[in-house]
Tab-separated table of C-alpha atoms in Angstrom:
chain	number	residue	atom	x	y	z
A	1	MET	CA	55.969	-22.680	9.530
A	2	ILE	CA	52.390	-23.332	10.672
A	3	ASN	CA	49.777	-21.023	9.105
A	4	LEU	CA	47.300	-20.143	11.845
A	5	PHE	CA	45.626	-17.357	9.867
A	6	THR	CA	43.807	-19.470	7.256
A	7	PRO	CA	41.938	-21.740	9.736
A	8	CYS	CA	40.952	-18.684	11.763
A	9	LYS	CA	39.744	-16.894	8.656
A	10	ASN	CA	37.698	-19.922	7.584
A	11	LEU	CA	36.061	-20.143	11.002
A	12	LEU	CA	35.147	-16.471	10.892
A	13	LEU	CA	33.711	-16.877	7.400
A	14	ARG	CA	31.622	-19.868	8.477
A	15	PHE	CA	30.381	-17.992	11.540
A	16	PHE	CA	29.394	-15.031	9.356
A	17	VAL	CA	27.524	-17.207	6.822
A	18	ILE	CA	25.660	-19.131	9.530
A	19	THR	CA	24.733	-15.926	11.373
A	20	LEU	CA	23.470	-14.295	8.163
A	21	PHE	CA	21.404	-17.392	7.359
A	22	LEU	CA	19.789	-17.451	10.805
A	23	LEU	CA	19.035	-13.728	10.727
A	24	THR	CA	17.420	-14.054	7.312
A	25	LEU	CA	15.450	-17.117	8.372
A	26	PHE	CA	14.053	-15.548	11.515
A	27	GLY	CA	13.611	-12.180	9.853
A	28	ARG	CA	11.408	-13.637	7.126
A	29	ALA	CA	9.394	-15.543	9.698
A	30	ASP	CA	8.851	-12.257	11.485
A	31	ALA	CA	7.691	-10.434	8.327
A	32	GLN	CA	3.998	-9.864	8.866
A	33	VAL	CA	1.959	-6.784	8.058
A	34	SER	CA	0.034	-7.393	11.268
A	35	LEU	CA	3.207	-6.210	13.064
A	36	TYR	CA	3.179	-2.777	11.378
A	37	SER	CA	2.279	-0.030	13.853
A	38	PHE	CA	-0.634	2.282	13.052
A	39	SER	CA	-1.224	5.941	13.833
A	40	SER	CA	-3.811	8.499	12.781
A	41	ASN	CA	-3.359	12.258	12.714
A	42	SER	CA	-4.667	15.465	11.171
A	43	GLY	CA	-2.377	16.642	8.398
A	44	THR	CA	-2.574	18.411	5.074
A	45	TYR	CA	-3.752	16.938	1.808
A	46	THR	CA	-1.451	18.172	-0.974
A	47	PRO	CA	-2.597	17.220	-4.488
A	48	ILE	CA	0.083	16.111	-6.919
A	49	SER	CA	0.367	17.283	-10.525
A	50	GLY	CA	2.744	16.738	-13.393
A	51	GLY	CA	2.970	12.989	-12.845
A	52	THR	CA	2.010	9.987	-14.957
A	53	TYR	CA	-1.692	9.466	-15.600
A	54	LEU	CA	-3.046	5.957	-15.181
A	55	SER	CA	-6.534	7.276	-15.852
A	56	ALA	CA	-6.774	10.433	-17.944
A	57	VAL	CA	-8.648	13.466	-16.653
A	58	GLY	CA	-12.375	13.002	-17.136
A	59	ALA	CA	-12.072	9.473	-18.521
A	60	ALA	CA	-14.762	7.110	-17.239
A	61	ASN	CA	-13.105	4.126	-15.572
A	62	ASP	CA	-14.812	1.222	-13.895
A	63	ASP	CA	-12.700	-1.693	-12.608
A	64	ASN	CA	-9.692	-0.577	-14.666
A	65	TYR	CA	-6.179	-1.590	-13.598
A	66	ALA	CA	-2.523	-0.924	-14.406
A	67	THR	CA	0.488	-3.183	-13.854
A	68	GLY	CA	4.268	-2.909	-13.859
A	69	PHE	CA	4.756	0.832	-13.306
A	70	PRO	CA	7.892	2.159	-11.546
A	71	ILE	CA	7.917	3.289	-7.925
A	72	GLY	CA	11.112	5.254	-8.586
A	73	PHE	CA	13.183	3.572	-5.870
A	74	GLN	CA	13.464	0.310	-3.957
A	75	PHE	CA	10.637	0.040	-1.454
A	76	ASN	CA	10.582	-2.663	1.164
A	77	TYR	CA	7.171	-4.069	1.951
A	78	ASN	CA	6.732	-6.887	4.408
A	79	GLY	CA	10.317	-8.086	4.053
A	80	THR	CA	10.746	-7.847	0.277
A	81	TYR	CA	12.048	-5.022	-1.904
A	82	TYR	CA	9.943	-3.876	-4.855
A	83	THR	CA	10.617	-1.405	-7.661
A	84	LYS	CA	7.254	-1.649	-9.453
A	85	PHE	CA	3.628	-1.404	-8.426
A	86	ASN	CA	0.213	-2.439	-9.700
A	87	MET	CA	-3.099	-0.745	-8.982
A	88	ASN	CA	-6.817	-1.130	-9.417
A	89	ALA	CA	-9.287	1.714	-9.842
A	90	ASN	CA	-11.354	0.288	-6.978
A	91	GLY	CA	-8.997	1.876	-4.477
A	92	TYR	CA	-6.017	-0.371	-3.867
A	93	LEU	CA	-2.386	-0.991	-4.847
A	94	SER	CA	-0.827	-4.456	-5.005
A	95	PHE	CA	2.762	-5.588	-5.319
A	96	SER	CA	1.442	-8.790	-6.956
A	97	ALA	CA	0.367	-8.082	-10.532
A	98	SER	CA	-2.210	-10.869	-10.783
A	99	THR	CA	-4.333	-9.539	-7.918
A	100	ALA	CA	-4.582	-6.053	-9.412
A	101	THR	CA	-6.228	-7.246	-12.615
A	102	SER	CA	-9.499	-8.477	-11.125
A	103	TYR	CA	-12.453	-6.634	-9.662
A	104	TYR	CA	-12.425	-6.696	-5.877
A	105	GLY	CA	-14.809	-4.488	-3.929
A	106	THR	CA	-13.572	-6.244	-0.793
A	107	SER	CA	-9.843	-6.234	-1.447
A	108	VAL	CA	-8.595	-6.743	2.135
A	109	GLN	CA	-10.347	-10.103	2.010
A	110	SER	CA	-9.107	-10.960	-1.478
A	111	VAL	CA	-5.845	-9.241	-2.501
A	112	VAL	CA	-2.426	-10.266	-1.160
A	113	ASN	CA	0.582	-7.927	-0.794
A	114	GLY	CA	-1.783	-5.008	-0.963
A	115	LEU	CA	-2.279	-1.453	0.276
A	116	HIS	CA	-5.950	-0.565	0.562
A	117	PRO	CA	-6.664	3.104	1.350
A	118	PHE	CA	-10.274	3.271	0.128
A	119	ASN	CA	-11.595	0.048	-1.320
A	120	ALA	CA	-15.126	-0.374	-2.555
A	121	ASP	CA	-16.909	-0.658	-5.896
A	122	LEU	CA	-15.685	2.673	-7.259
A	123	LEU	CA	-16.148	4.552	-10.508
A	124	GLY	CA	-14.397	7.545	-11.979
A	125	SER	CA	-16.857	9.532	-14.080
A	126	ALA	CA	-16.694	13.129	-12.870
A	127	PRO	CA	-15.289	15.621	-15.436
A	128	THR	CA	-12.215	16.157	-13.232
A	129	CYS	CA	-11.583	12.558	-12.159
A	130	GLU	CA	-8.112	11.036	-12.663
A	131	ILE	CA	-5.578	8.592	-11.269
A	132	GLU	CA	-1.974	9.768	-11.273
A	133	PHE	CA	1.375	8.893	-9.696
A	134	LEU	CA	4.525	10.897	-9.040
A	135	THR	CA	7.866	10.338	-7.296
A	136	THR	CA	9.465	13.386	-5.693
A	137	GLY	CA	12.532	14.209	-3.575
A	138	THR	CA	16.208	13.333	-3.683
A	139	PRO	CA	17.805	9.851	-3.629
A	140	GLY	CA	17.615	8.352	-0.172
A	141	SER	CA	14.494	10.276	0.879
A	142	ARG	CA	12.160	10.119	-2.097
A	143	VAL	CA	8.382	9.871	-1.793
A	144	PHE	CA	6.111	7.980	-4.168
A	145	THR	CA	2.492	9.186	-4.351
A	146	LEU	CA	-0.409	7.426	-6.050
A	147	GLN	CA	-3.496	9.643	-6.198
A	148	TRP	CA	-7.171	9.107	-6.942
A	149	LYS	CA	-8.755	12.495	-7.675
A	150	ASP	CA	-12.511	13.180	-7.648
A	151	TRP	CA	-13.213	9.473	-7.636
A	152	GLY	CA	-16.748	8.290	-6.935
A	153	PHE	CA	-18.810	5.225	-6.130
A	154	TYR	CA	-20.396	2.974	-8.692
A	155	THR	CA	-24.180	3.348	-8.694
A	156	ALA	CA	-26.962	2.600	-11.094
A	157	THR	CA	-26.867	6.226	-12.242
A	158	GLY	CA	-23.107	6.526	-12.545
A	159	GLY	CA	-20.340	7.702	-10.277
A	160	THR	CA	-20.838	11.450	-10.051
A	161	GLY	CA	-21.658	12.834	-6.611
A	162	ALA	CA	-19.889	11.847	-3.386
A	163	GLU	CA	-16.432	12.105	-4.962
A	164	ILE	CA	-13.334	11.780	-2.817
A	165	ASN	CA	-9.596	12.390	-3.173
A	166	PHE	CA	-7.124	10.017	-1.571
A	167	GLN	CA	-3.454	9.103	-1.849
A	168	ILE	CA	-1.021	6.316	-1.045
A	169	LYS	CA	2.448	7.548	-0.071
A	170	LEU	CA	5.559	5.347	0.115
A	171	PHE	CA	8.668	6.723	1.818
A	172	GLU	CA	12.141	5.669	0.697
A	173	GLY	CA	14.487	4.502	3.439
A	174	THR	CA	11.946	4.287	6.253
A	175	ASN	CA	9.498	2.150	4.209
A	176	VAL	CA	6.636	3.964	5.923
A	177	ILE	CA	3.216	3.901	4.239
A	178	GLN	CA	0.623	6.668	4.469
A	179	PHE	CA	-2.989	6.996	3.361
A	180	VAL	CA	-4.116	10.631	3.040
A	181	TYR	CA	-7.713	11.762	2.439
A	182	ALA	CA	-9.609	14.801	1.187
A	183	PRO	CA	-13.312	14.142	0.643
A	184	GLY	CA	-15.281	16.208	-1.827
A	185	THR	CA	-19.042	15.833	-1.552
A	186	ALA	CA	-20.147	13.580	1.300
A	187	PRO	CA	-22.427	10.780	0.079
A	188	ILE	CA	-26.103	10.646	0.872
A	189	THR	CA	-26.121	6.878	0.468
A	190	ALA	CA	-24.062	4.980	3.030
A	191	HIS	CA	-21.166	2.829	1.839
A	192	LEU	CA	-18.873	0.278	3.465
A	193	LEU	CA	-15.148	0.314	2.647
A	194	GLU	CA	-12.076	-1.743	3.429
A	195	VAL	CA	-8.946	0.099	4.612
A	196	GLY	CA	-5.596	-1.412	5.582
A	197	LEU	CA	-2.714	-3.681	4.556
A	198	THR	CA	-2.459	-7.322	3.519
A	199	GLY	CA	0.562	-9.643	3.485
A	200	THR	CA	1.473	-12.712	1.456
A	201	LEU	CA	-1.741	-14.309	2.714
A	202	THR	CA	-5.049	-12.512	3.239
A	203	THR	CA	-5.070	-13.999	6.738
A	204	ASP	CA	-2.166	-11.618	7.475
A	205	PHE	CA	-3.897	-8.239	7.586
A	206	ASN	CA	-3.698	-4.906	9.365
A	207	SER	CA	-6.962	-3.086	8.761
A	208	ARG	CA	-9.249	-0.580	10.434
A	209	GLN	CA	-12.914	-0.359	11.333
A	210	THR	CA	-15.389	2.302	12.426
A	211	THR	CA	-19.088	3.075	12.303
A	212	THR	CA	-18.785	6.563	13.783
A	213	ASN	CA	-15.472	8.387	13.264
A	214	TRP	CA	-12.627	7.986	10.749
A	215	ALA	CA	-10.294	9.805	13.154
A	216	ALA	CA	-10.913	7.249	15.911
A	217	THR	CA	-10.826	3.845	14.238
A	218	THR	CA	-10.012	0.554	15.896
A	219	ALA	CA	-8.033	-2.429	14.643
A	220	THR	CA	-10.062	-5.168	13.027
A	221	THR	CA	-10.064	-8.706	14.331
A	222	ALA	CA	-11.352	-10.160	11.047
A	223	ASN	CA	-10.572	-9.135	7.480
A	224	THR	CA	-14.287	-8.769	6.774
A	225	GLN	CA	-14.708	-5.802	9.137
A	226	GLN	CA	-15.139	-2.471	7.380
A	227	MET	CA	-15.357	1.322	7.560
A	228	THR	CA	-18.636	3.234	7.346
A	229	TYR	CA	-18.729	6.159	4.902
A	230	ASN	CA	-21.774	8.427	4.755
A	231	SER	CA	-22.836	12.065	5.097
A	232	LEU	CA	-21.939	12.050	8.808
A	233	VAL	CA	-19.061	9.583	8.930
A	234	PHE	CA	-16.212	10.440	6.576
A	235	PRO	CA	-12.513	11.447	6.775
A	236	ALA	CA	-11.726	15.101	7.337
A	237	SER	CA	-9.488	16.736	4.766
A	238	GLY	CA	-5.868	15.930	5.604
A	239	LEU	CA	-6.640	12.890	7.737
A	240	THR	CA	-3.528	10.706	7.516
A	241	TYR	CA	-3.132	7.053	8.393
A	242	THR	CA	0.484	5.952	8.889
A	243	PHE	CA	1.711	2.357	8.895
A	244	THR	CA	5.285	1.870	10.127
A	245	PRO	CA	7.143	-1.434	9.653
A	246	PRO	CA	8.680	-3.150	12.679
A	247	THR	CA	12.361	-2.304	13.076
A	248	SER	CA	13.256	-5.925	13.845
A	249	THR	CA	12.251	-7.221	10.426
A	250	ILE	CA	15.242	-8.491	8.408
A	251	THR	CA	14.613	-7.912	4.728
A	252	SER	CA	15.395	-9.972	1.677
A	253	THR	CA	16.897	-8.399	-1.425
A	254	THR	CA	14.421	-9.487	-4.080
A	255	THR	CA	13.944	-6.499	-6.366
A	256	GLY	CA	10.930	-6.281	-8.619
A	257	GLY	CA	11.006	-9.994	-9.348
A	258	LEU	CA	7.253	-10.436	-9.625
A	259	TRP	CA	6.666	-8.558	-12.836
A	260	SER	CA	7.300	-8.322	-16.464
A	261	ASN	CA	6.949	-4.695	-17.431
A	262	THR	CA	3.480	-4.393	-18.882
A	263	ALA	CA	3.056	-0.660	-18.474
A	264	THR	CA	0.773	0.669	-21.213
């Protein structure tokens, strides 16, 4: 009796393997943060509490960093799943631990695999300053929030005055990223900041620029272009920037493979 099932099954298996390989190959080639869509809207800034402090309340922190802390779920960024994050007090998060440990006041130009909501030479020195993170929600729709509270700019006289609150939010399942702002005291001295996303190379970026209005930014054409922040040009409380990944991106299944756990 001739067995026709086994050859058919083998052909189907080969077809499946080849198809999966091609999808993964083209999906990774398509993984670029420059393909994330951007939107800006007026929302509500909701402070978090009861989370894990990376900078204790009132502690003076200049150029401090933290590595290997848990997101609380698998988050896909630019085609790769991550379970841990790294951050720098100068206003950015990186999924690559090595780039979170150095001072970068221009992180969009310098830090790969990064989220940059409010990057400049910052300093936490107000009595109420802190950096904290918290994961909320139920499995499948959890939200990770990393928050800088009452965080100021580094100046010759310290960082008090012109403090701002801002958050990074990561959404489980959709892999959407949000930056949410709530300024405190608007600065008298003008500052330039870098705001956006970076991929595996700093030449792959998705950042914003403005000299007049944080609610009406435009896409940058170079990773050196920045955002003005002064007493007239600053984000309104609740201003939310949303970055949504392209639906066509096929993701790999690497999970937290870039770190040893160095949380301290």
